[in-house]
Coordinates of N, CA and C in Angstrom, one line a residue:
Chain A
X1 N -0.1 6.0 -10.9 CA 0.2 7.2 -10.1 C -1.0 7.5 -9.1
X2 N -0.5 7.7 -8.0 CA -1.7 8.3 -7.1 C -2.5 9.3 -7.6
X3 N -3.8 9.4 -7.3 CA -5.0 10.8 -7.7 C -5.4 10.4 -6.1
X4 N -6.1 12.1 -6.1 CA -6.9 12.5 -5.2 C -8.1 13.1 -5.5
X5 N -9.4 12.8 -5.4 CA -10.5 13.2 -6.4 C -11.4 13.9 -5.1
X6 N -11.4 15.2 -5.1 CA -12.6 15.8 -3.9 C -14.3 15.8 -5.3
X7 N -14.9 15.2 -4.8 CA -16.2 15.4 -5.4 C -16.9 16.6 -5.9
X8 N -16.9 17.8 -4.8 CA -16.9 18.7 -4.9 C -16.9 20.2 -4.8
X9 N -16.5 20.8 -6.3 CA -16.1 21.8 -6.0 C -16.2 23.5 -5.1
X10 N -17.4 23.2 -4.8 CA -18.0 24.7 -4.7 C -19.3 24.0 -3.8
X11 N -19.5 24.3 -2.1 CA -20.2 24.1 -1.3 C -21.3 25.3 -0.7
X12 N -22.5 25.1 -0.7 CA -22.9 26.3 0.0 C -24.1 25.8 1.2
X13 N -23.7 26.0 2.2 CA -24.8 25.5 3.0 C -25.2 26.6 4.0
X14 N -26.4 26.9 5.0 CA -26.7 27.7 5.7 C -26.4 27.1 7.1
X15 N -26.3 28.3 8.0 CA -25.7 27.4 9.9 C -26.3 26.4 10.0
X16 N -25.7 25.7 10.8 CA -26.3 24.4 11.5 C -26.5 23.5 11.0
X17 N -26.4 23.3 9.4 CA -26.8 22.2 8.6 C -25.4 21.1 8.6
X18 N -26.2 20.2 8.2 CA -24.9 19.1 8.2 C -23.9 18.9 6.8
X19 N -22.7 18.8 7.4 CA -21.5 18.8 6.5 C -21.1 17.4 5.7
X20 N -21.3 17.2 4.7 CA -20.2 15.8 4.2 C -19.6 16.3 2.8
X21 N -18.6 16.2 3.1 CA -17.2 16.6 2.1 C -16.6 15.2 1.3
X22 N -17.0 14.9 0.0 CA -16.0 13.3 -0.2 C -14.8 13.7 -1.2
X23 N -14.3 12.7 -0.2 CA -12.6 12.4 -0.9 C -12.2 11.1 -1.5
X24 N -12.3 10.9 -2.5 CA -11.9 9.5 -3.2 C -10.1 9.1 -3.5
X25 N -9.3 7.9 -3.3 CA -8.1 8.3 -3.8 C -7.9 6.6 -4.5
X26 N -6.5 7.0 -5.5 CA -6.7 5.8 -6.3 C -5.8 4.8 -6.0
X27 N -5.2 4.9 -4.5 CA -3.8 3.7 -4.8 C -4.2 2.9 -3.8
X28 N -4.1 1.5 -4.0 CA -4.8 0.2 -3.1 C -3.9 0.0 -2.2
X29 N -2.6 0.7 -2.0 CA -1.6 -0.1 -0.6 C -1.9 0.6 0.1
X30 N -1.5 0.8 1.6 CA -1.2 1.5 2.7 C -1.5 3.0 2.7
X31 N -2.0 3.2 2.9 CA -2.3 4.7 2.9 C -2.4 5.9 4.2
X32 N -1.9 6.9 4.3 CA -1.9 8.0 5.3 C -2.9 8.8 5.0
X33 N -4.0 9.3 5.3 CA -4.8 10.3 4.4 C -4.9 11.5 5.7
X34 N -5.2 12.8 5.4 CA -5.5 13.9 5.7 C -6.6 15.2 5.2
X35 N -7.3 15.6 5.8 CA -7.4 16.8 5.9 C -7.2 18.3 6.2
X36 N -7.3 18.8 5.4 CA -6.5 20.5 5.6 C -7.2 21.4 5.1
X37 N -7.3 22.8 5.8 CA -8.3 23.6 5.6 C -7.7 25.3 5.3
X38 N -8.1 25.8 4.6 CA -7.5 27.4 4.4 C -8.6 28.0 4.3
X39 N -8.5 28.3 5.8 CA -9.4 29.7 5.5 C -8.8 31.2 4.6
X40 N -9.9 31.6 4.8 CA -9.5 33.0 3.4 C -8.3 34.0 4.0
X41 N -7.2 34.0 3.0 CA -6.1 34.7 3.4 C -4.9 34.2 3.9
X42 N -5.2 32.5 4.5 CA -4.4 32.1 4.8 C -3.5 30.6 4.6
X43 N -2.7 30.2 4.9 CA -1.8 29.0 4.8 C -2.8 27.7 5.2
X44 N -2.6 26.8 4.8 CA -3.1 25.2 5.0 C -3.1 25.0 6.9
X45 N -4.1 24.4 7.0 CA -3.4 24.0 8.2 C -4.4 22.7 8.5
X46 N -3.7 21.6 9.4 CA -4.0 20.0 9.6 C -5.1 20.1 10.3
X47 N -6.5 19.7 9.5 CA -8.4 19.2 10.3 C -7.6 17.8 11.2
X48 N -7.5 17.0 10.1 CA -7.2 15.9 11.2 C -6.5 14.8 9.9
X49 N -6.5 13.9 10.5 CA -5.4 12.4 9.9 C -6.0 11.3 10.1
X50 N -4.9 10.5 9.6 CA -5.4 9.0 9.7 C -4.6 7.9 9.4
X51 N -3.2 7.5 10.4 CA -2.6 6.8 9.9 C -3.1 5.2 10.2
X52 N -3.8 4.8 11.1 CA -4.3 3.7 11.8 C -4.8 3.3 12.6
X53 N -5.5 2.3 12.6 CA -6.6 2.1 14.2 C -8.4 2.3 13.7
X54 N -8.3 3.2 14.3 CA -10.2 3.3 14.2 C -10.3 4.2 13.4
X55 N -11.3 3.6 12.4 CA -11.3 4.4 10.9 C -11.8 5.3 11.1
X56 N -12.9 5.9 11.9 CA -13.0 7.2 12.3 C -12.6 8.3 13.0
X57 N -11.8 8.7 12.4 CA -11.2 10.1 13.1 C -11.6 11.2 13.5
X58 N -11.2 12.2 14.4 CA -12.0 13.4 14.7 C -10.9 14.0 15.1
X59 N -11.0 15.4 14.8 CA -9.9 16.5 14.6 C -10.5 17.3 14.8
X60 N -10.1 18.9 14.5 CA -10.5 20.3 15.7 C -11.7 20.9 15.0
X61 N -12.1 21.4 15.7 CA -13.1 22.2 15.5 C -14.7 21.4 14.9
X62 N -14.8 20.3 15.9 CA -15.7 19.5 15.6 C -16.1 18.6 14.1
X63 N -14.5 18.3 13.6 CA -14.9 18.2 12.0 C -15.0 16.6 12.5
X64 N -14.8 15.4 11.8 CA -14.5 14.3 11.6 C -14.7 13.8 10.2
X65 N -13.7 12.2 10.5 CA -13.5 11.8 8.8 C -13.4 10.5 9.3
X66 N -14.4 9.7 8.1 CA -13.8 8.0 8.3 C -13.2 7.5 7.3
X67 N -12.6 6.7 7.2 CA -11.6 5.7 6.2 C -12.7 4.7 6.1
X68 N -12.7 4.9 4.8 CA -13.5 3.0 4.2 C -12.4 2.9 3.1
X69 N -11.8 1.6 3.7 CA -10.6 1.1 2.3 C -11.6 0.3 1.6
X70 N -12.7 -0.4 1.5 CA -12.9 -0.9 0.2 C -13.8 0.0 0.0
X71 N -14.0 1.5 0.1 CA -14.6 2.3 -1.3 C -13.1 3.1 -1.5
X72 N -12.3 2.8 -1.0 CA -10.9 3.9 -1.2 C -11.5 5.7 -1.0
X73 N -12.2 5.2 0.0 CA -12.8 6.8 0.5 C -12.4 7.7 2.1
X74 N -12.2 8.7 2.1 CA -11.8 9.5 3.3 C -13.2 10.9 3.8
X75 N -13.7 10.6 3.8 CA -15.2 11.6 3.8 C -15.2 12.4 5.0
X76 N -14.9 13.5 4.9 CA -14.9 14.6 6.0 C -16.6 15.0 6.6
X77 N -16.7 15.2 7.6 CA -18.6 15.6 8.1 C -18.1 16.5 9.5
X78 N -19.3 16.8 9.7 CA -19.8 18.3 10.2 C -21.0 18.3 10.8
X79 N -21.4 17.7 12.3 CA -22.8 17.6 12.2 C -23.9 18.7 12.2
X80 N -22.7 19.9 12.3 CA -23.8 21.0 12.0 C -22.7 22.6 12.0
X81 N -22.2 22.8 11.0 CA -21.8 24.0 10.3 C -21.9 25.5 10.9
X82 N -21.0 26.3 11.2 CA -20.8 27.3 11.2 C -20.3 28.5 10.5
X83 N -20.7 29.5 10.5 CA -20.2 30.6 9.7 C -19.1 30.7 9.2
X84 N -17.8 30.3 10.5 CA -16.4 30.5 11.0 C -16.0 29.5 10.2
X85 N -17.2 28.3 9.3 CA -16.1 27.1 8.9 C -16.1 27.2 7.3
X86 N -16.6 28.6 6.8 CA -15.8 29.1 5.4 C -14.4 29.0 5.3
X87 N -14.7 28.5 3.9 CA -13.3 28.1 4.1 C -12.9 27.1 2.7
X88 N -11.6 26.9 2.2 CA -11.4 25.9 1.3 C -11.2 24.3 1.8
X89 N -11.4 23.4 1.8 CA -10.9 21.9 2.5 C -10.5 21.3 1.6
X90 N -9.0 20.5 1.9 CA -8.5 20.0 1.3 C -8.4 18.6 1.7
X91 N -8.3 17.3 0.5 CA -8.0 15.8 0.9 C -6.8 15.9 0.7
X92 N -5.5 15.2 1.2 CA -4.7 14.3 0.5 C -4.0 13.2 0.9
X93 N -3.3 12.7 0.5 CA -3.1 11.4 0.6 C -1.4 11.1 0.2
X94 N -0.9 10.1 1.2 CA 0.2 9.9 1.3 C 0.6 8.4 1.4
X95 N 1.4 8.0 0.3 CA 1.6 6.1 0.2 C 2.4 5.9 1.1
X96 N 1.7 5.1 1.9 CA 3.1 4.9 3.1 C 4.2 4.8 2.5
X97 N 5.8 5.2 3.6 CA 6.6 5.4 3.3 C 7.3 6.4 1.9
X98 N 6.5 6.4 1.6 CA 7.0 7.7 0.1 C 6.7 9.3 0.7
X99 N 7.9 9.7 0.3 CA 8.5 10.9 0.5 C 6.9 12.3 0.3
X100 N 6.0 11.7 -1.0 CA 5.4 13.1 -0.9 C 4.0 12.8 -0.9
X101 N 3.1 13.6 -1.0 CA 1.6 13.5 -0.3 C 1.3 14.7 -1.1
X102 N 0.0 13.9 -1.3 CA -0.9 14.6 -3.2 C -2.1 14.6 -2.7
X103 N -2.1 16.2 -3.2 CA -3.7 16.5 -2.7 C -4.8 16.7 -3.8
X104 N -5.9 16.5 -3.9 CA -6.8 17.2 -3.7 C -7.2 18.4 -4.9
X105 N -8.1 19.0 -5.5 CA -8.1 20.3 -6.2 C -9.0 20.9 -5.3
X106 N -9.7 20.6 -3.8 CA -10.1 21.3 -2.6 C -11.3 21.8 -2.9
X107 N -12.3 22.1 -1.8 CA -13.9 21.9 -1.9 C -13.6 23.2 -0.9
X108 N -14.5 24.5 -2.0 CA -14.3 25.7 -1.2 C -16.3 25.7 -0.3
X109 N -16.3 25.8 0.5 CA -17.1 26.0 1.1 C -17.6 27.5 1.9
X110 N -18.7 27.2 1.2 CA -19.5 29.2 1.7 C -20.4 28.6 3.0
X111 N -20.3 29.3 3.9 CA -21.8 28.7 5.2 C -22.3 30.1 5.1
X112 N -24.0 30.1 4.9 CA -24.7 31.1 4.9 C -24.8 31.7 6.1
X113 N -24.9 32.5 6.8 CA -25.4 33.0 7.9 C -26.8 33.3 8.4
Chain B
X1 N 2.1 28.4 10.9 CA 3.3 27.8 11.7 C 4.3 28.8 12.2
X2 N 4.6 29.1 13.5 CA 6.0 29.8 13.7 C 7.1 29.8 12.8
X3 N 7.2 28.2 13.0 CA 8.6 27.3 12.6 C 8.8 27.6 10.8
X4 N 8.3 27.9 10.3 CA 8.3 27.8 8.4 C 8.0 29.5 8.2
X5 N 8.7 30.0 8.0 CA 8.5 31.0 7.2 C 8.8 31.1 5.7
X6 N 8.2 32.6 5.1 CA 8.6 32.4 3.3 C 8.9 33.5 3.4
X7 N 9.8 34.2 2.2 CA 10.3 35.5 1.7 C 11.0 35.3 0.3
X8 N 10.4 36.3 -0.6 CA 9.2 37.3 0.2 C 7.9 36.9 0.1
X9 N 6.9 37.8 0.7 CA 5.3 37.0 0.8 C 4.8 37.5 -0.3
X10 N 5.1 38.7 -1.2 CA 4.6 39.3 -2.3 C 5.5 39.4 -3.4
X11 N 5.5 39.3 -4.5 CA 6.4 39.9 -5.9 C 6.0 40.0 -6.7
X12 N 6.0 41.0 -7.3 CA 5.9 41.3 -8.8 C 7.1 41.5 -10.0
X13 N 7.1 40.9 -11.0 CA 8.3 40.3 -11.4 C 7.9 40.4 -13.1
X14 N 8.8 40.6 -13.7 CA 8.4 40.6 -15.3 C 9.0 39.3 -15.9
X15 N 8.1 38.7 -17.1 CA 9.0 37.3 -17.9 C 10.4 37.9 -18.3
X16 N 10.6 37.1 -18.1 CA 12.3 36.4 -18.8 C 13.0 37.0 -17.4
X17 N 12.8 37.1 -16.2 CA 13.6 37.8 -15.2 C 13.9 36.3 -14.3
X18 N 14.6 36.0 -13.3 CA 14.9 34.8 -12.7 C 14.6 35.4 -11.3
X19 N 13.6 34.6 -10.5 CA 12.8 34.6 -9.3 C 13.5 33.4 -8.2
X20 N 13.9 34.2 -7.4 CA 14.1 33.0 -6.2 C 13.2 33.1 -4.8
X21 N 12.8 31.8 -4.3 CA 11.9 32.3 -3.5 C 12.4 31.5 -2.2
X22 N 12.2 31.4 -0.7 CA 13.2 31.6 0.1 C 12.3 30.8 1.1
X23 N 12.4 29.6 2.1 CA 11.4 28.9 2.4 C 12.5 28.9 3.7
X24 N 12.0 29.3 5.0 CA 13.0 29.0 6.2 C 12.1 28.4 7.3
X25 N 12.9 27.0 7.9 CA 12.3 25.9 9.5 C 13.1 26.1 10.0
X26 N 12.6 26.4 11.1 CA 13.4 26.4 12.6 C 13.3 25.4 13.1
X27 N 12.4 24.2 12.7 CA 12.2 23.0 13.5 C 13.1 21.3 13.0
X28 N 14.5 21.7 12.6 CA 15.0 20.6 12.0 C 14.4 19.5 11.2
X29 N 13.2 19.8 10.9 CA 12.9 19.0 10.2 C 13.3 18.3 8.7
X30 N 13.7 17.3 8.6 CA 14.6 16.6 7.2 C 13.4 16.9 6.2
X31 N 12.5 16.5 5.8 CA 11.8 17.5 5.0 C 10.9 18.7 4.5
X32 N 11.2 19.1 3.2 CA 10.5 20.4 2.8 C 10.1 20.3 1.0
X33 N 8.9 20.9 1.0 CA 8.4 20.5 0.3 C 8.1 22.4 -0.3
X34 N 7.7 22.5 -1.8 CA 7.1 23.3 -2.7 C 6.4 23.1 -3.2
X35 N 5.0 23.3 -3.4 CA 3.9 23.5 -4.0 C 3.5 25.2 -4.3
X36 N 2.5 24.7 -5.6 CA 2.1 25.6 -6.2 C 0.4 25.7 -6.0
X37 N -0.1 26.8 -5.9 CA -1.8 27.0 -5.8 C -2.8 27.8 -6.7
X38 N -2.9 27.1 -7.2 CA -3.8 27.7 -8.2 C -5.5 27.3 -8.6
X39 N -6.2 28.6 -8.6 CA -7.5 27.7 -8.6 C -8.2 26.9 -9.9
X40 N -9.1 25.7 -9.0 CA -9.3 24.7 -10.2 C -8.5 24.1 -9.9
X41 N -6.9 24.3 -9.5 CA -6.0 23.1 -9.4 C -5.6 22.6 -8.2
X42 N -6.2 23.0 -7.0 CA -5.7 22.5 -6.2 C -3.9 23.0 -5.5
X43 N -3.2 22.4 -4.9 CA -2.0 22.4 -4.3 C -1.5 21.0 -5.4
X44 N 0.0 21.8 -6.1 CA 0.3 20.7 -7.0 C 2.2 20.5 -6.8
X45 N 2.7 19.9 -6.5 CA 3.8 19.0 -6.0 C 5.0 19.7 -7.0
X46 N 5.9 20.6 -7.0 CA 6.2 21.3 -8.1 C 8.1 20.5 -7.7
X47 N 8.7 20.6 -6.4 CA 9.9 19.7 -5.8 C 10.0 19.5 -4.8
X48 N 10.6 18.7 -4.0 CA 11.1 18.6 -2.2 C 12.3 17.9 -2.1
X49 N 12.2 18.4 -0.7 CA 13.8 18.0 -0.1 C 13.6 16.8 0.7
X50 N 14.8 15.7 0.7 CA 14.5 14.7 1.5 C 15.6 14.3 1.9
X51 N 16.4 15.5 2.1 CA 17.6 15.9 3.4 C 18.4 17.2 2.5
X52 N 19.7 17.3 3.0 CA 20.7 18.5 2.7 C 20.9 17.6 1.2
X53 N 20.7 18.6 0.3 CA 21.5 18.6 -0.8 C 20.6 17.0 -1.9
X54 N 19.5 17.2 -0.8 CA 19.1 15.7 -2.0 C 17.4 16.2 -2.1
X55 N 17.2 16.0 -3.2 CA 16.2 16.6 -3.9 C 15.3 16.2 -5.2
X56 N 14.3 16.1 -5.3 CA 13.7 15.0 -6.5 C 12.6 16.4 -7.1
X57 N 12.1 15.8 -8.1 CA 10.7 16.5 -8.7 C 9.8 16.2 -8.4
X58 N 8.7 17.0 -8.5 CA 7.2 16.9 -7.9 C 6.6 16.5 -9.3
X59 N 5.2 17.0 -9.3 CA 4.7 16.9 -10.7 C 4.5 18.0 -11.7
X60 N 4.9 18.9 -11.0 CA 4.9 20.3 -12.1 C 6.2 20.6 -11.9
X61 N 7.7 20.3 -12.5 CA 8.6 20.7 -11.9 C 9.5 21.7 -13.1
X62 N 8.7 21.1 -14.2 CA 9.5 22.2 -15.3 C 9.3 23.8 -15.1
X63 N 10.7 24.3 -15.7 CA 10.8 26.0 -15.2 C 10.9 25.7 -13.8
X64 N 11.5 25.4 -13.4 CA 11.8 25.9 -11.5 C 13.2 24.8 -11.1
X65 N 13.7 25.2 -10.6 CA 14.6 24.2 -9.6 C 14.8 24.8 -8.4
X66 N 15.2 23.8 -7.3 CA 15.8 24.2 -6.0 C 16.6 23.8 -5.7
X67 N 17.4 24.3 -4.5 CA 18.2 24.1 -3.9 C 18.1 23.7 -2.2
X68 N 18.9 23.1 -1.3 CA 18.9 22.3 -0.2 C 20.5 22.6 0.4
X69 N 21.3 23.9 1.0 CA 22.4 23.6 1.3 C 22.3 23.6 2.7
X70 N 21.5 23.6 3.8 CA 21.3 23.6 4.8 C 19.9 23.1 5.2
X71 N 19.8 22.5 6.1 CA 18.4 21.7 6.9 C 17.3 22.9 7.3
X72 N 17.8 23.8 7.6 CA 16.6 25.0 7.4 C 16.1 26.0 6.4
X73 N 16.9 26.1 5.3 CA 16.4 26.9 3.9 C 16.2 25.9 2.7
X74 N 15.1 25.8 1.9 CA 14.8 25.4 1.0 C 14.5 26.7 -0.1
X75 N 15.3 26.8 -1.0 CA 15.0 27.7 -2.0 C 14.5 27.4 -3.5
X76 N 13.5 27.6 -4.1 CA 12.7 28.0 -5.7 C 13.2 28.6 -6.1
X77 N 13.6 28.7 -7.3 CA 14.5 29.1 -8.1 C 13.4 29.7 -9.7
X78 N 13.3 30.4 -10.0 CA 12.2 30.3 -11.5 C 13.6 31.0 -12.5
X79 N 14.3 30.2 -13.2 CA 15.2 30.5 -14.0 C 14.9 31.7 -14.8
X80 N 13.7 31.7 -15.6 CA 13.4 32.5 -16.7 C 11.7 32.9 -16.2
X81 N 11.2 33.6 -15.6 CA 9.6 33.6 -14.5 C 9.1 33.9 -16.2
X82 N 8.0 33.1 -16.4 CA 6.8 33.2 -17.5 C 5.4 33.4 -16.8
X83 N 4.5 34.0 -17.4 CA 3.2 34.5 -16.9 C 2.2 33.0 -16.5
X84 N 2.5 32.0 -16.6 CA 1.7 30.9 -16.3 C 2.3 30.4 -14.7
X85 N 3.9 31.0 -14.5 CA 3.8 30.9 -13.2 C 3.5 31.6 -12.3
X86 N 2.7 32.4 -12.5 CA 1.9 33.5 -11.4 C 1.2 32.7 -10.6
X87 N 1.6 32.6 -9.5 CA 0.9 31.8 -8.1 C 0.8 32.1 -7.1
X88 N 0.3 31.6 -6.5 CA 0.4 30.7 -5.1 C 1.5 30.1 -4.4
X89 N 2.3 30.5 -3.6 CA 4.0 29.5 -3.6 C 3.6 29.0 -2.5
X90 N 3.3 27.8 -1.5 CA 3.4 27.6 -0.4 C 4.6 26.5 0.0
X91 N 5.7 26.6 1.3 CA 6.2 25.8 1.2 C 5.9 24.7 2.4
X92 N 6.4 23.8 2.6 CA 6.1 23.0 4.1 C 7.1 22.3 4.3
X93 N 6.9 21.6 5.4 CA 7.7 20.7 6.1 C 7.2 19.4 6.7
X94 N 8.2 18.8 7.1 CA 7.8 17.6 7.5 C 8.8 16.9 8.2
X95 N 8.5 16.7 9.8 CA 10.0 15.9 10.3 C 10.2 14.3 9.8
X96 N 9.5 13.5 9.2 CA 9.6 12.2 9.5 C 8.3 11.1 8.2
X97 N 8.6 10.5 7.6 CA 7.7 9.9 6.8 C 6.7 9.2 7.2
X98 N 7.2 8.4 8.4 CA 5.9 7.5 8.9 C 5.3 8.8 10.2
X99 N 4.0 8.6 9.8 CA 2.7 9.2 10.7 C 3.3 10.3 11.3
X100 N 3.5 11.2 10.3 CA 3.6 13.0 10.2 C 3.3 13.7 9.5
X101 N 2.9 14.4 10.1 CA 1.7 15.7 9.1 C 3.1 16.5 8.4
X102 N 2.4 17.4 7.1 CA 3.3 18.3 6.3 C 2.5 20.0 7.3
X103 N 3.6 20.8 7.6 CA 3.1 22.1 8.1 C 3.6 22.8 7.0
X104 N 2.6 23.8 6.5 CA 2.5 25.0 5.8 C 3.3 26.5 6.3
X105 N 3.9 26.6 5.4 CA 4.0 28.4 5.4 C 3.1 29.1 4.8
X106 N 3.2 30.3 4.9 CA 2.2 31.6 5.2 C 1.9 31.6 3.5
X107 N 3.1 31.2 2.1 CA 3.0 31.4 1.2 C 3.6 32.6 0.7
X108 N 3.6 32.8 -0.6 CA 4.3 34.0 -1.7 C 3.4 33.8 -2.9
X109 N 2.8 35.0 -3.1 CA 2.1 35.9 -4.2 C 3.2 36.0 -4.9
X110 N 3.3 35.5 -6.1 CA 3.9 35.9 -7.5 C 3.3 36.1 -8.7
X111 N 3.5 37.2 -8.9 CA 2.9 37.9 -10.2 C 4.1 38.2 -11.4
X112 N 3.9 37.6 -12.1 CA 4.5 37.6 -13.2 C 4.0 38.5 -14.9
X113 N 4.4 39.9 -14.6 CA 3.7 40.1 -15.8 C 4.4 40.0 -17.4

C-alpha cells in the first residue's frame, strides 16, 4: 500500500529564515505528487504538483519542491519564510492512474515574527 | 473553491443518531472524494466517487457510507454517529485522473457527543 511520511511534525522558524519541509512516499511506479497548505480556519488548497518534466517545481507564493525518484522524495523549500506562511503543509501522493491520492499526517508550521 | 461546497459546515449531534453530510460541485467534475481530519492523523481517505452511482472505500471507511445519484452531490451518510467520529469532514473533487489536482471544500465540524 502506498504511505506518505512528512518528517516533521511541528515547525517553528523566525522571518526570513529558510524553509525545507520533507516528504518521503513508498510506492516505486509512476507517481503524481503534491503539495497543499491550510492555513488556520481553512480548506486545503494546491502549493504546487508534479506530474512530469523538470523535477523541480515551483508553485505560489514563492514555495518550491523537487522530485528525486531514487530517494522517493518530494521536499518542499522556502528561501526565506514569512509570517503569512503559518500554516499546516501537506504531502500527497497519487499512483498514476488510480482513482485516490494519500496524504501525509501534515507539518504544521509556526513563523515567528 | 467556489465550485465545492459542504452543508452543513457545523453539527452537533448525539451517538446512536444517523448524520448525513452534503458535499455539492458546480464544476462537472466525475470525481469526489471524503476525507476525514484529525490531528496527528493527517487527511485520511474515508470513500469516493468515480462517477454517478459508482463508489468504492477509502481507508477508514467503517461507520459511514455514501451515496452518488447525481454528478454534483456526493453525500456521507454516519448510520449510527459514535464519539470517535467527531471531525473534520472535508470533501473534494477532481475532474480527471491523469495530471489533476483534487479541490477542497470549506469542510463540516462534527461533534458527536
Amino acid at each position: 500500500a502506498q504511505s506518505v511520511s512528512q518528517h516533521n511534525h511541528h515547525v517553528i522558524l523566525s522571518e526570513a529564515a529558510s524553509l525545507e519541509l520533507g516528504c518521503n512516499y513508498s510506492y516505486g511506479g509512476t507517481v503524481n505528487l503534491f503539495w497543499y497548505v491550510q492555513y488556520p480556519g481553512q480548506h486545503l488548497q494546491l502549493l504546487l504538483k508534479y506530474f512530469s518534466g523538470d523535477p523541480l517545481v515551483k508553485g505560489i507564493k514563492g514555495f518550491e519542491a523537487e522530485f528525486i525518484k531514487s530517494k522517493f522524495s518530494f521536499n518542499l523549500r522556502k528561501p526565506s519564510v514569512q509570517w503569512s506562511d503559518t500554516a499546516e503543509y501537506f504531502c500527497a501522493v497519487n499512483k498514476e492512474g488510480d482513482d485516490k491520492i494519500i496524504f501525509g499526517k501534515g507539518t504544521r508550521l509556526h513563523i515567528l515574527p | 473553491d467556489a465550485g465545492i461546497t459542504q452543508s452543513p459546515r457545523h453539527k452537533v449531534t448525539e451517538t446512536g443518531t444517523p448524520v448525513t453530510l452534503r458535499c455539492h460541485q458546480t464544476e462537472n467534475h466525475r470525481y469526489m472524494y471524503w476525507y476525514r481530519q484529525d490531528p496527528g492523523h493527517g487527511l485520511r481517505l474515508i470513500h469516493y466517487s468515480y462517477g454517478v452511482k459508482d463508489t468504492d472505500k477509502g481507508e477508514v471507511s467503517d461507520g459511514y457510507s455514501v451515496s452518488r445519484s447525481k454528478t454534483e452531490d456526493f453525500l456521507l451518510t454516519l448510520e449510527s454517529a459514535t464519539s470517535s467520529q467527531t471531525s473534520v469532514y472535508f470533501c473534494a473533487m477532481r475532474q480527471a485522473l491523469r495530471s489533476d489536482t483534487q479541490y477542497f471544500g470549506p469542510g463540516t465540524r462534527l461533534t458527536v457527543l
